[in-house]
Short mmCIF file of C-alpha atoms in Angstrom, two decimals:
data_model
loop_
_atom_site.label_atom_id
_atom_site.label_comp_id
_atom_site.label_asym_id
_atom_site.label_seq_id
_atom_site.Cartn_x
_atom_site.Cartn_y
_atom_site.Cartn_z
CA ARG X 633 243.91 94.02 -113.14
CA PHE X 634 247.21 95.87 -113.47
CA ILE X 635 249.19 93.43 -111.35
CA CYS X 636 247.91 90.37 -113.23
CA SER X 637 248.48 92.00 -116.60
CA TYR X 638 252.02 92.99 -115.67
CA PHE X 639 252.96 89.55 -114.42
CA VAL X 640 251.61 87.51 -117.33
CA CYS X 641 254.95 87.92 -119.12
CA THR X 642 256.88 87.29 -115.89
CA CYS X 643 255.06 84.02 -115.28
CA PHE X 644 255.72 82.63 -118.73
CA GLN X 645 259.31 83.86 -118.90
CA ALA X 646 260.10 82.39 -115.48
CA LYS X 647 258.32 79.16 -116.48
CA PHE X 648 260.71 78.48 -119.34
CA GLN X 649 263.81 79.76 -117.55
CA SER X 650 263.17 77.97 -114.26
CA SER X 651 261.16 74.86 -115.04
CA ALA X 652 263.53 72.64 -113.10
CA ALA X 653 263.41 74.78 -109.98
CA ALA X 654 259.62 74.99 -110.14
CA ALA X 655 259.24 71.22 -110.33
CA PRO X 656 258.53 70.75 -106.60
CA TYR X 657 255.19 72.52 -107.12
CA ARG X 658 254.20 70.92 -110.42
CA THR X 659 255.10 67.37 -109.50
CA MET X 660 254.28 67.18 -105.79
CA PRO X 661 252.02 64.22 -105.02
CA THR X 662 248.62 65.10 -103.63
CA SER X 663 247.65 61.74 -102.16
CA THR X 664 250.23 61.50 -99.38
CA THR X 665 251.89 63.64 -96.75
CA THR X 666 255.14 61.66 -96.64
CA SER X 667 258.24 62.49 -98.65
CA ALA X 668 261.71 61.19 -99.39
CA PRO X 669 264.48 62.35 -97.03
CA ASN X 670 265.71 65.12 -99.33
CA THR X 671 262.34 66.11 -100.78
CA PRO X 672 260.88 69.33 -99.32
CA SER X 673 258.08 68.52 -96.90
CA LEU X 674 254.54 69.18 -98.00
CA HIS X 675 253.84 70.74 -94.62
CA TRP X 676 255.39 73.14 -92.12
CA GLN X 677 254.62 72.39 -88.50
CA ALA X 678 254.12 75.80 -86.92
CA GLY X 679 252.81 75.65 -83.38
CA ARG X 680 249.03 75.37 -83.46
CA PHE X 681 249.07 74.90 -87.24
CA ARG X 682 250.33 72.40 -89.79
CA LEU X 683 250.58 74.46 -92.94
CA ASN X 684 249.96 72.83 -96.31
CA LEU X 685 252.77 73.94 -98.62
CA GLN X 686 251.41 72.59 -101.87
CA GLN X 687 250.64 76.23 -102.60
CA PRO X 688 252.89 79.16 -101.62
CA GLN X 689 252.14 80.89 -98.33
CA ILE X 690 252.31 84.65 -97.81
CA MET X 691 253.84 85.96 -94.59
CA GLY X 692 252.74 89.55 -93.95
CA ILE X 693 255.18 91.88 -92.18
CA VAL X 694 254.10 93.75 -89.04
CA ASN X 695 256.92 96.03 -87.86
CA VAL X 696 256.26 97.35 -84.36
CA THR X 697 259.24 99.68 -84.64
CA PRO X 698 259.96 103.38 -85.00
CA ASP X 699 262.91 102.86 -87.34
CA SER X 700 262.47 99.94 -89.76
CA PHE X 701 263.98 100.72 -93.17
CA SER X 702 260.69 100.54 -95.09
CA ASP X 703 257.77 101.36 -92.80
CA GLY X 704 259.31 102.38 -89.48
CA GLY X 705 256.93 104.28 -87.22
CA GLN X 706 253.78 103.47 -89.19
CA HIS X 707 252.67 100.69 -86.82
CA ALA X 708 254.78 101.39 -83.74
CA ASP X 709 252.04 101.06 -81.11
CA THR X 710 249.92 98.06 -80.25
CA ARG X 711 246.65 99.36 -81.67
CA SER X 712 248.05 100.42 -85.06
CA ALA X 713 250.06 97.19 -85.31
CA LEU X 714 246.95 95.09 -84.74
CA LEU X 715 244.95 97.13 -87.25
CA HIS X 716 247.72 96.63 -89.80
CA ALA X 717 247.79 92.90 -89.03
CA GLU X 718 244.05 92.65 -89.65
CA ALA X 719 244.43 94.56 -92.91
CA LEU X 720 247.14 92.15 -94.10
CA LEU X 721 244.91 89.17 -93.32
CA HIS X 722 242.08 90.78 -95.27
CA GLN X 723 244.47 91.22 -98.21
CA GLY X 724 245.37 87.53 -98.20
CA ALA X 725 248.23 86.92 -95.75
CA ASN X 726 248.45 83.36 -94.43
CA ILE X 727 250.97 84.14 -91.67
CA LEU X 728 251.79 87.27 -89.66
CA ASP X 729 255.41 88.09 -88.79
CA ILE X 730 255.70 90.54 -85.88
CA GLY X 731 259.00 92.27 -85.16
CA GLY X 732 260.13 94.77 -82.55
CA GLU X 733 263.71 95.48 -83.62
CA SER X 734 264.89 96.95 -86.89
CA THR X 735 267.73 95.25 -88.77
CA ARG X 736 268.28 98.11 -91.20
CA PRO X 737 271.96 98.88 -91.91
CA GLY X 738 273.58 100.49 -88.88
CA SER X 739 270.56 100.04 -86.62
CA PRO X 740 271.34 99.86 -82.89
CA ALA X 741 270.36 96.86 -80.80
CA VAL X 742 267.09 97.26 -78.86
CA PRO X 743 267.20 96.50 -75.12
CA LEU X 744 265.35 93.36 -74.05
CA ASP X 745 262.73 95.20 -71.99
CA GLU X 746 261.91 97.56 -74.85
CA GLU X 747 261.53 94.77 -77.39
CA LEU X 748 259.20 92.90 -75.03
CA ARG X 749 257.20 96.09 -74.49
CA ARG X 750 256.72 96.50 -78.23
CA VAL X 751 256.05 92.92 -79.24
CA LEU X 752 254.39 91.03 -76.41
CA PRO X 753 251.06 92.96 -76.28
CA VAL X 754 250.66 92.57 -80.04
CA VAL X 755 251.30 88.83 -79.90
CA GLN X 756 248.96 88.34 -76.96
CA GLN X 757 246.09 89.77 -78.98
CA ALA X 758 247.12 88.59 -82.45
CA VAL X 759 246.89 84.91 -81.47
CA ALA X 760 243.11 85.40 -81.47
CA PHE X 761 243.22 85.91 -85.27
CA ARG X 762 243.56 82.13 -85.64
CA VAL X 763 246.43 82.27 -88.09
CA PRO X 764 250.08 81.38 -87.49
CA ILE X 765 251.87 84.11 -85.56
CA SER X 766 255.59 84.46 -86.19
CA VAL X 767 257.91 86.67 -84.15
CA ASP X 768 261.07 88.11 -85.69
CA THR X 769 263.60 88.06 -82.85
CA TYR X 770 267.02 86.70 -81.94
CA LYS X 771 266.77 87.14 -78.16
CA PRO X 772 266.04 83.87 -76.31
CA GLU X 773 264.05 85.67 -73.60
CA VAL X 774 261.75 87.20 -76.21
CA MET X 775 261.37 83.81 -77.88
CA GLN X 776 260.33 82.22 -74.61
CA ALA X 777 257.91 85.03 -73.74
CA VAL X 778 256.12 85.05 -77.10
CA LEU X 779 255.89 81.26 -77.27
CA ASP X 780 254.38 81.30 -73.79
CA ALA X 781 251.89 83.88 -75.10
CA GLY X 782 250.84 81.56 -77.93
CA ALA X 783 253.10 82.48 -80.86
CA ASP X 784 253.67 79.71 -83.39
CA ILE X 785 256.94 80.55 -85.15
CA ILE X 786 260.33 81.98 -84.26
CA ASN X 787 261.98 83.85 -87.15
CA ASP X 788 265.62 84.43 -86.21
CA ILE X 789 268.15 86.41 -88.26
CA HIS X 790 270.94 84.87 -86.14
CA ALA X 791 269.79 81.27 -86.76
CA LEU X 792 269.54 80.62 -82.99
CA ARG X 793 273.21 81.41 -82.32
CA TRP X 794 272.56 84.23 -79.83
CA ARG X 795 273.40 83.53 -76.19
CA SER X 796 272.20 85.48 -73.15
CA GLY X 797 275.43 85.48 -71.22
CA GLU X 798 277.87 82.59 -70.90
CA GLN X 799 275.49 80.47 -68.83
CA GLY X 800 272.24 82.04 -69.98
CA LEU X 801 269.32 80.92 -72.09
CA ASP X 802 269.90 80.24 -75.78
CA GLY X 803 267.53 80.05 -78.70
CA GLU X 804 268.34 76.44 -79.50
CA GLN X 805 267.11 75.39 -76.06
CA VAL X 806 263.95 77.48 -76.30
CA VAL X 807 262.95 75.98 -79.66
CA ALA X 808 264.00 72.43 -78.81
CA LEU X 809 262.03 72.43 -75.58
CA HIS X 810 258.86 73.62 -77.31
CA PRO X 811 256.80 70.69 -78.61
CA SER X 812 255.73 72.11 -81.96
CA CYS X 813 256.78 75.68 -82.80
CA GLY X 814 258.11 76.39 -86.26
CA VAL X 815 261.47 78.07 -86.67
CA CYS X 816 263.04 79.98 -89.55
CA LEU X 817 266.84 80.02 -89.62
CA MET X 818 268.36 82.91 -91.57
CA HIS X 819 271.91 83.50 -92.74
CA MET X 820 273.36 86.87 -91.75
CA HIS X 821 276.94 87.97 -92.22
CA ARG X 822 278.21 89.63 -89.03
CA ASP X 823 275.62 92.00 -87.44
CA PRO X 824 273.58 95.10 -88.42
CA GLN X 825 276.18 97.42 -86.93
CA THR X 826 279.13 96.08 -88.98
CA MET X 827 277.91 93.92 -91.88
CA GLN X 828 277.91 96.73 -94.44
CA MET X 829 281.47 97.77 -93.58
CA GLN X 830 282.70 94.22 -94.21
CA PRO X 831 280.26 92.38 -96.50
CA MET X 832 280.74 88.75 -97.46
CA GLN X 833 283.83 87.92 -99.47
CA GLY X 834 283.93 85.67 -102.50
CA SER X 835 282.16 85.31 -105.81
CA PRO X 836 278.37 85.04 -106.10
CA ASP X 837 278.64 81.27 -106.56
CA GLU X 838 280.89 80.97 -103.51
CA ALA X 839 278.40 83.00 -101.49
CA VAL X 840 275.61 80.57 -102.44
CA GLN X 841 277.73 77.63 -101.30
CA THR X 842 278.58 79.37 -98.02
CA VAL X 843 274.98 80.27 -97.23
CA VAL X 844 273.59 76.84 -98.11
CA GLY X 845 276.28 75.07 -96.09
CA PHE X 846 275.74 77.30 -93.06
CA LEU X 847 271.96 76.90 -93.04
CA GLN X 848 272.10 73.14 -93.46
CA GLN X 849 274.58 72.91 -90.60
CA ARG X 850 272.37 75.01 -88.33
CA ALA X 851 269.36 72.89 -89.24
CA GLU X 852 271.25 69.71 -88.40
CA VAL X 853 272.12 71.13 -84.98
CA LEU X 854 268.41 71.50 -84.28
CA ARG X 855 267.69 68.03 -85.63
CA ALA X 856 270.26 66.64 -83.18
CA LEU X 857 268.37 68.38 -80.35
CA GLY X 858 265.17 66.61 -81.36
CA VAL X 859 263.50 69.30 -83.48
CA ALA X 860 261.52 67.62 -86.28
CA LYS X 861 262.58 68.43 -89.82
CA GLU X 862 259.11 69.66 -90.77
CA ARG X 863 259.38 72.41 -88.12
CA ILE X 864 262.45 73.99 -89.76
CA ALA X 865 262.52 76.62 -92.52
CA LEU X 866 265.58 78.23 -94.15
CA ASP X 867 266.05 81.82 -95.33
CA ALA X 868 269.14 82.83 -97.34
CA GLY X 869 269.09 86.36 -95.92
CA VAL X 870 269.20 88.19 -99.24
CA GLY X 871 270.23 91.85 -99.20
CA PHE X 872 273.00 94.29 -98.37
CA GLY X 873 271.28 94.70 -95.01
CA PHE X 874 272.40 91.16 -94.18
CA GLY X 875 275.95 91.53 -95.45
CA LYS X 876 275.61 90.42 -99.09
CA THR X 877 276.62 92.38 -102.16
CA VAL X 878 274.10 92.91 -104.96
CA PRO X 879 275.65 90.20 -107.19
CA GLN X 880 275.70 87.77 -104.25
CA SER X 881 272.07 88.54 -103.43
CA LEU X 882 270.92 88.06 -107.00
CA ALA X 883 272.80 84.77 -107.18
CA LEU X 884 271.07 83.58 -104.01
CA LEU X 885 267.72 84.22 -105.68
CA ALA X 886 268.76 82.73 -109.03
CA GLN X 887 270.18 79.60 -107.36
CA GLN X 888 267.61 79.37 -104.56
CA SER X 889 266.81 75.78 -105.53
CA ALA X 890 270.11 74.81 -103.85
CA LEU X 891 268.38 75.40 -100.49
CA LEU X 892 265.80 72.75 -101.39
CA GLN X 893 268.40 69.99 -101.58
CA GLY X 894 268.35 69.39 -97.84
CA GLY X 895 264.61 68.82 -97.84
CA TYR X 896 263.73 71.84 -95.67
CA VAL X 897 261.03 74.44 -96.09
CA VAL X 898 262.38 77.54 -97.87
CA LEU X 899 261.30 81.07 -96.96
CA ALA X 900 262.17 84.00 -99.24
CA ALA X 901 262.32 87.51 -97.79
CA LEU X 902 263.21 89.99 -100.53
CA SER X 903 260.50 92.58 -100.00
CA ARG X 904 261.71 96.15 -100.58
CA LYS X 905 265.35 95.14 -100.03
CA SER X 906 268.23 97.36 -101.14
CA THR X 907 269.18 94.79 -103.78
CA LEU X 908 265.94 95.60 -105.57
CA GLY X 909 266.69 99.29 -105.23
CA ALA X 910 270.06 98.74 -106.89
CA VAL X 911 268.35 97.10 -109.87
CA LEU X 912 265.84 99.96 -110.11
CA GLU X 913 268.59 102.60 -110.06
CA ALA X 914 269.61 101.50 -113.54
CA LEU X 915 266.18 102.44 -114.93
CA PRO X 916 265.15 105.88 -116.22
CA PRO X 917 263.66 108.05 -113.45
CA GLY X 918 260.26 108.15 -115.10
CA VAL X 919 259.88 104.38 -114.71
CA THR X 920 260.40 104.32 -110.96
CA ASP X 921 258.56 107.59 -110.34
CA VAL X 922 255.24 106.20 -111.58
CA ALA X 923 255.59 102.65 -110.30
CA HIS X 924 254.23 103.30 -106.81
CA GLN X 925 251.51 105.89 -107.26
CA SER X 926 248.72 103.75 -105.80
CA ALA X 927 247.52 102.20 -102.55
CA LEU X 928 248.29 98.77 -104.00
CA LEU X 929 251.92 99.71 -104.71
CA PRO X 930 252.75 102.32 -102.06
CA HIS X 931 256.54 102.06 -102.07
CA PRO X 932 259.10 102.73 -104.85
CA ARG X 933 260.22 99.10 -104.57
CA SER X 934 256.73 97.55 -104.26
CA LEU X 935 256.34 96.38 -107.85
CA CYS X 936 259.86 94.99 -107.99
CA SER X 937 259.20 93.25 -104.65
CA VAL X 938 256.17 91.47 -106.06
CA ALA X 939 258.23 90.32 -109.05
CA ALA X 940 260.93 89.06 -106.67
CA ALA X 941 258.36 87.09 -104.67
CA LEU X 942 257.06 85.49 -107.87
CA LEU X 943 260.58 84.60 -109.01
CA ALA X 944 261.30 83.10 -105.58
CA VAL X 945 258.20 80.91 -105.75
CA GLU X 946 259.12 79.80 -109.27
CA ARG X 947 262.47 78.74 -107.84
CA GLY X 948 260.89 76.64 -105.11
CA ALA X 949 260.17 78.99 -102.18
CA HIS X 950 257.31 77.73 -100.04
CA ILE X 951 256.79 80.99 -98.14
CA VAL X 952 257.34 84.61 -99.16
CA ARG X 953 257.67 87.31 -96.49
CA VAL X 954 256.28 90.57 -97.90
CA HIS X 955 255.04 94.07 -97.15
CA ASP X 956 252.72 94.29 -100.18
CA VAL X 957 250.35 91.42 -99.46
CA ALA X 958 247.45 92.25 -101.80
CA ALA X 959 249.67 92.77 -104.85
CA THR X 960 251.63 89.61 -104.08
CA ARG X 961 248.41 87.64 -103.67
CA GLN X 962 247.19 88.82 -107.09
CA ALA X 963 250.44 87.85 -108.81
CA LEU X 964 250.50 84.43 -107.15
CA ALA X 965 246.86 83.84 -108.08
CA LEU X 966 247.85 84.14 -111.73
CA TRP X 967 250.89 81.91 -111.17
CA GLN X 968 248.68 79.27 -109.53
CA ALA X 969 246.23 79.40 -112.43
CA VAL X 970 249.06 78.81 -114.89
CA GLN X 971 250.41 75.95 -112.74
CA ALA X 972 246.98 74.32 -112.66
CA CYS X 973 246.83 74.56 -116.44
CA ASP X 974 250.27 72.90 -116.63
CA VAL X 975 249.06 70.00 -114.49
CA ARG X 976 246.03 69.43 -116.71
CA VAL X 977 248.13 69.51 -119.89
CA VAL X 978 250.75 67.13 -118.48
CA SER X 979 248.05 64.75 -117.22
CA SER X 980 246.33 64.67 -120.60
CA LEU X 981 249.62 63.93 -122.35
CA GLN X 982 250.51 61.17 -119.90
CA GLY X 983 247.01 59.70 -120.18
#
């Protein structure tokens, strides 16, 4: 009960501070699946699945890498990756996100053949789990291969801007030619090799405007290619690992509702990010030393990550991408119970 007890105060504090941003969940109609042009869709079309977004969805992270910043090497072979995927589903994940290339600061690019070797066998077997399978990749050839293997979602840190040679395949074509796959477009400043040396310029508010404008423009490119709006999700790319300073990253979370204005699905991926570490550094050592001494909270940033996921949902995120699925599920269960209570109170007052 520790997680629920801890987040009681978070839920109520966020409720009063962010009531406007949380409105999409409290006021969404339940009798129809249509929405106004700039109202976030109630569903995300993701390959074999049409996900109901009236309640937040948890995307569990499966890193098939030897060098990811948080859990590199723990699930680097097919068998251990699949076992981890099954464990995340048991803990309450709604979606699995499989990745074969680390984007930690300074990480080198992974050759195409190596990324396919890591990811493709996992995807081929994971599709049997009967949940949406997302693949975290920017390479068009990997996108095509995993979609052919049955994957449902492409999660691209480059927002489908990567090209395989001047005349080669590009991610826009791969997604547009697929009849139903979901796609998540993320904002990233520069690339993992250089983004920390030259992070985004401008104030936190200017960074929010830049990110929102970029993502809406990329989404409109896909719309022009025939990709339905309900297939598209947006991710602000919070974190120093994606070229944002700590103040810029915190502003992107605080003002996340700006991403909802275009009517797209919003995905928040803050789990264990360096921004959270920067916040924790200001605390006395004893606080952070004891915060992860359990299987439920295995990482020094686990508890802060769960709080970040809850804050993101309060600010309108439809999907949270996390490492700590069980703890996140517990916190969101409490949030959902409070939301249900809100609905009953409002209904009684209106009646």
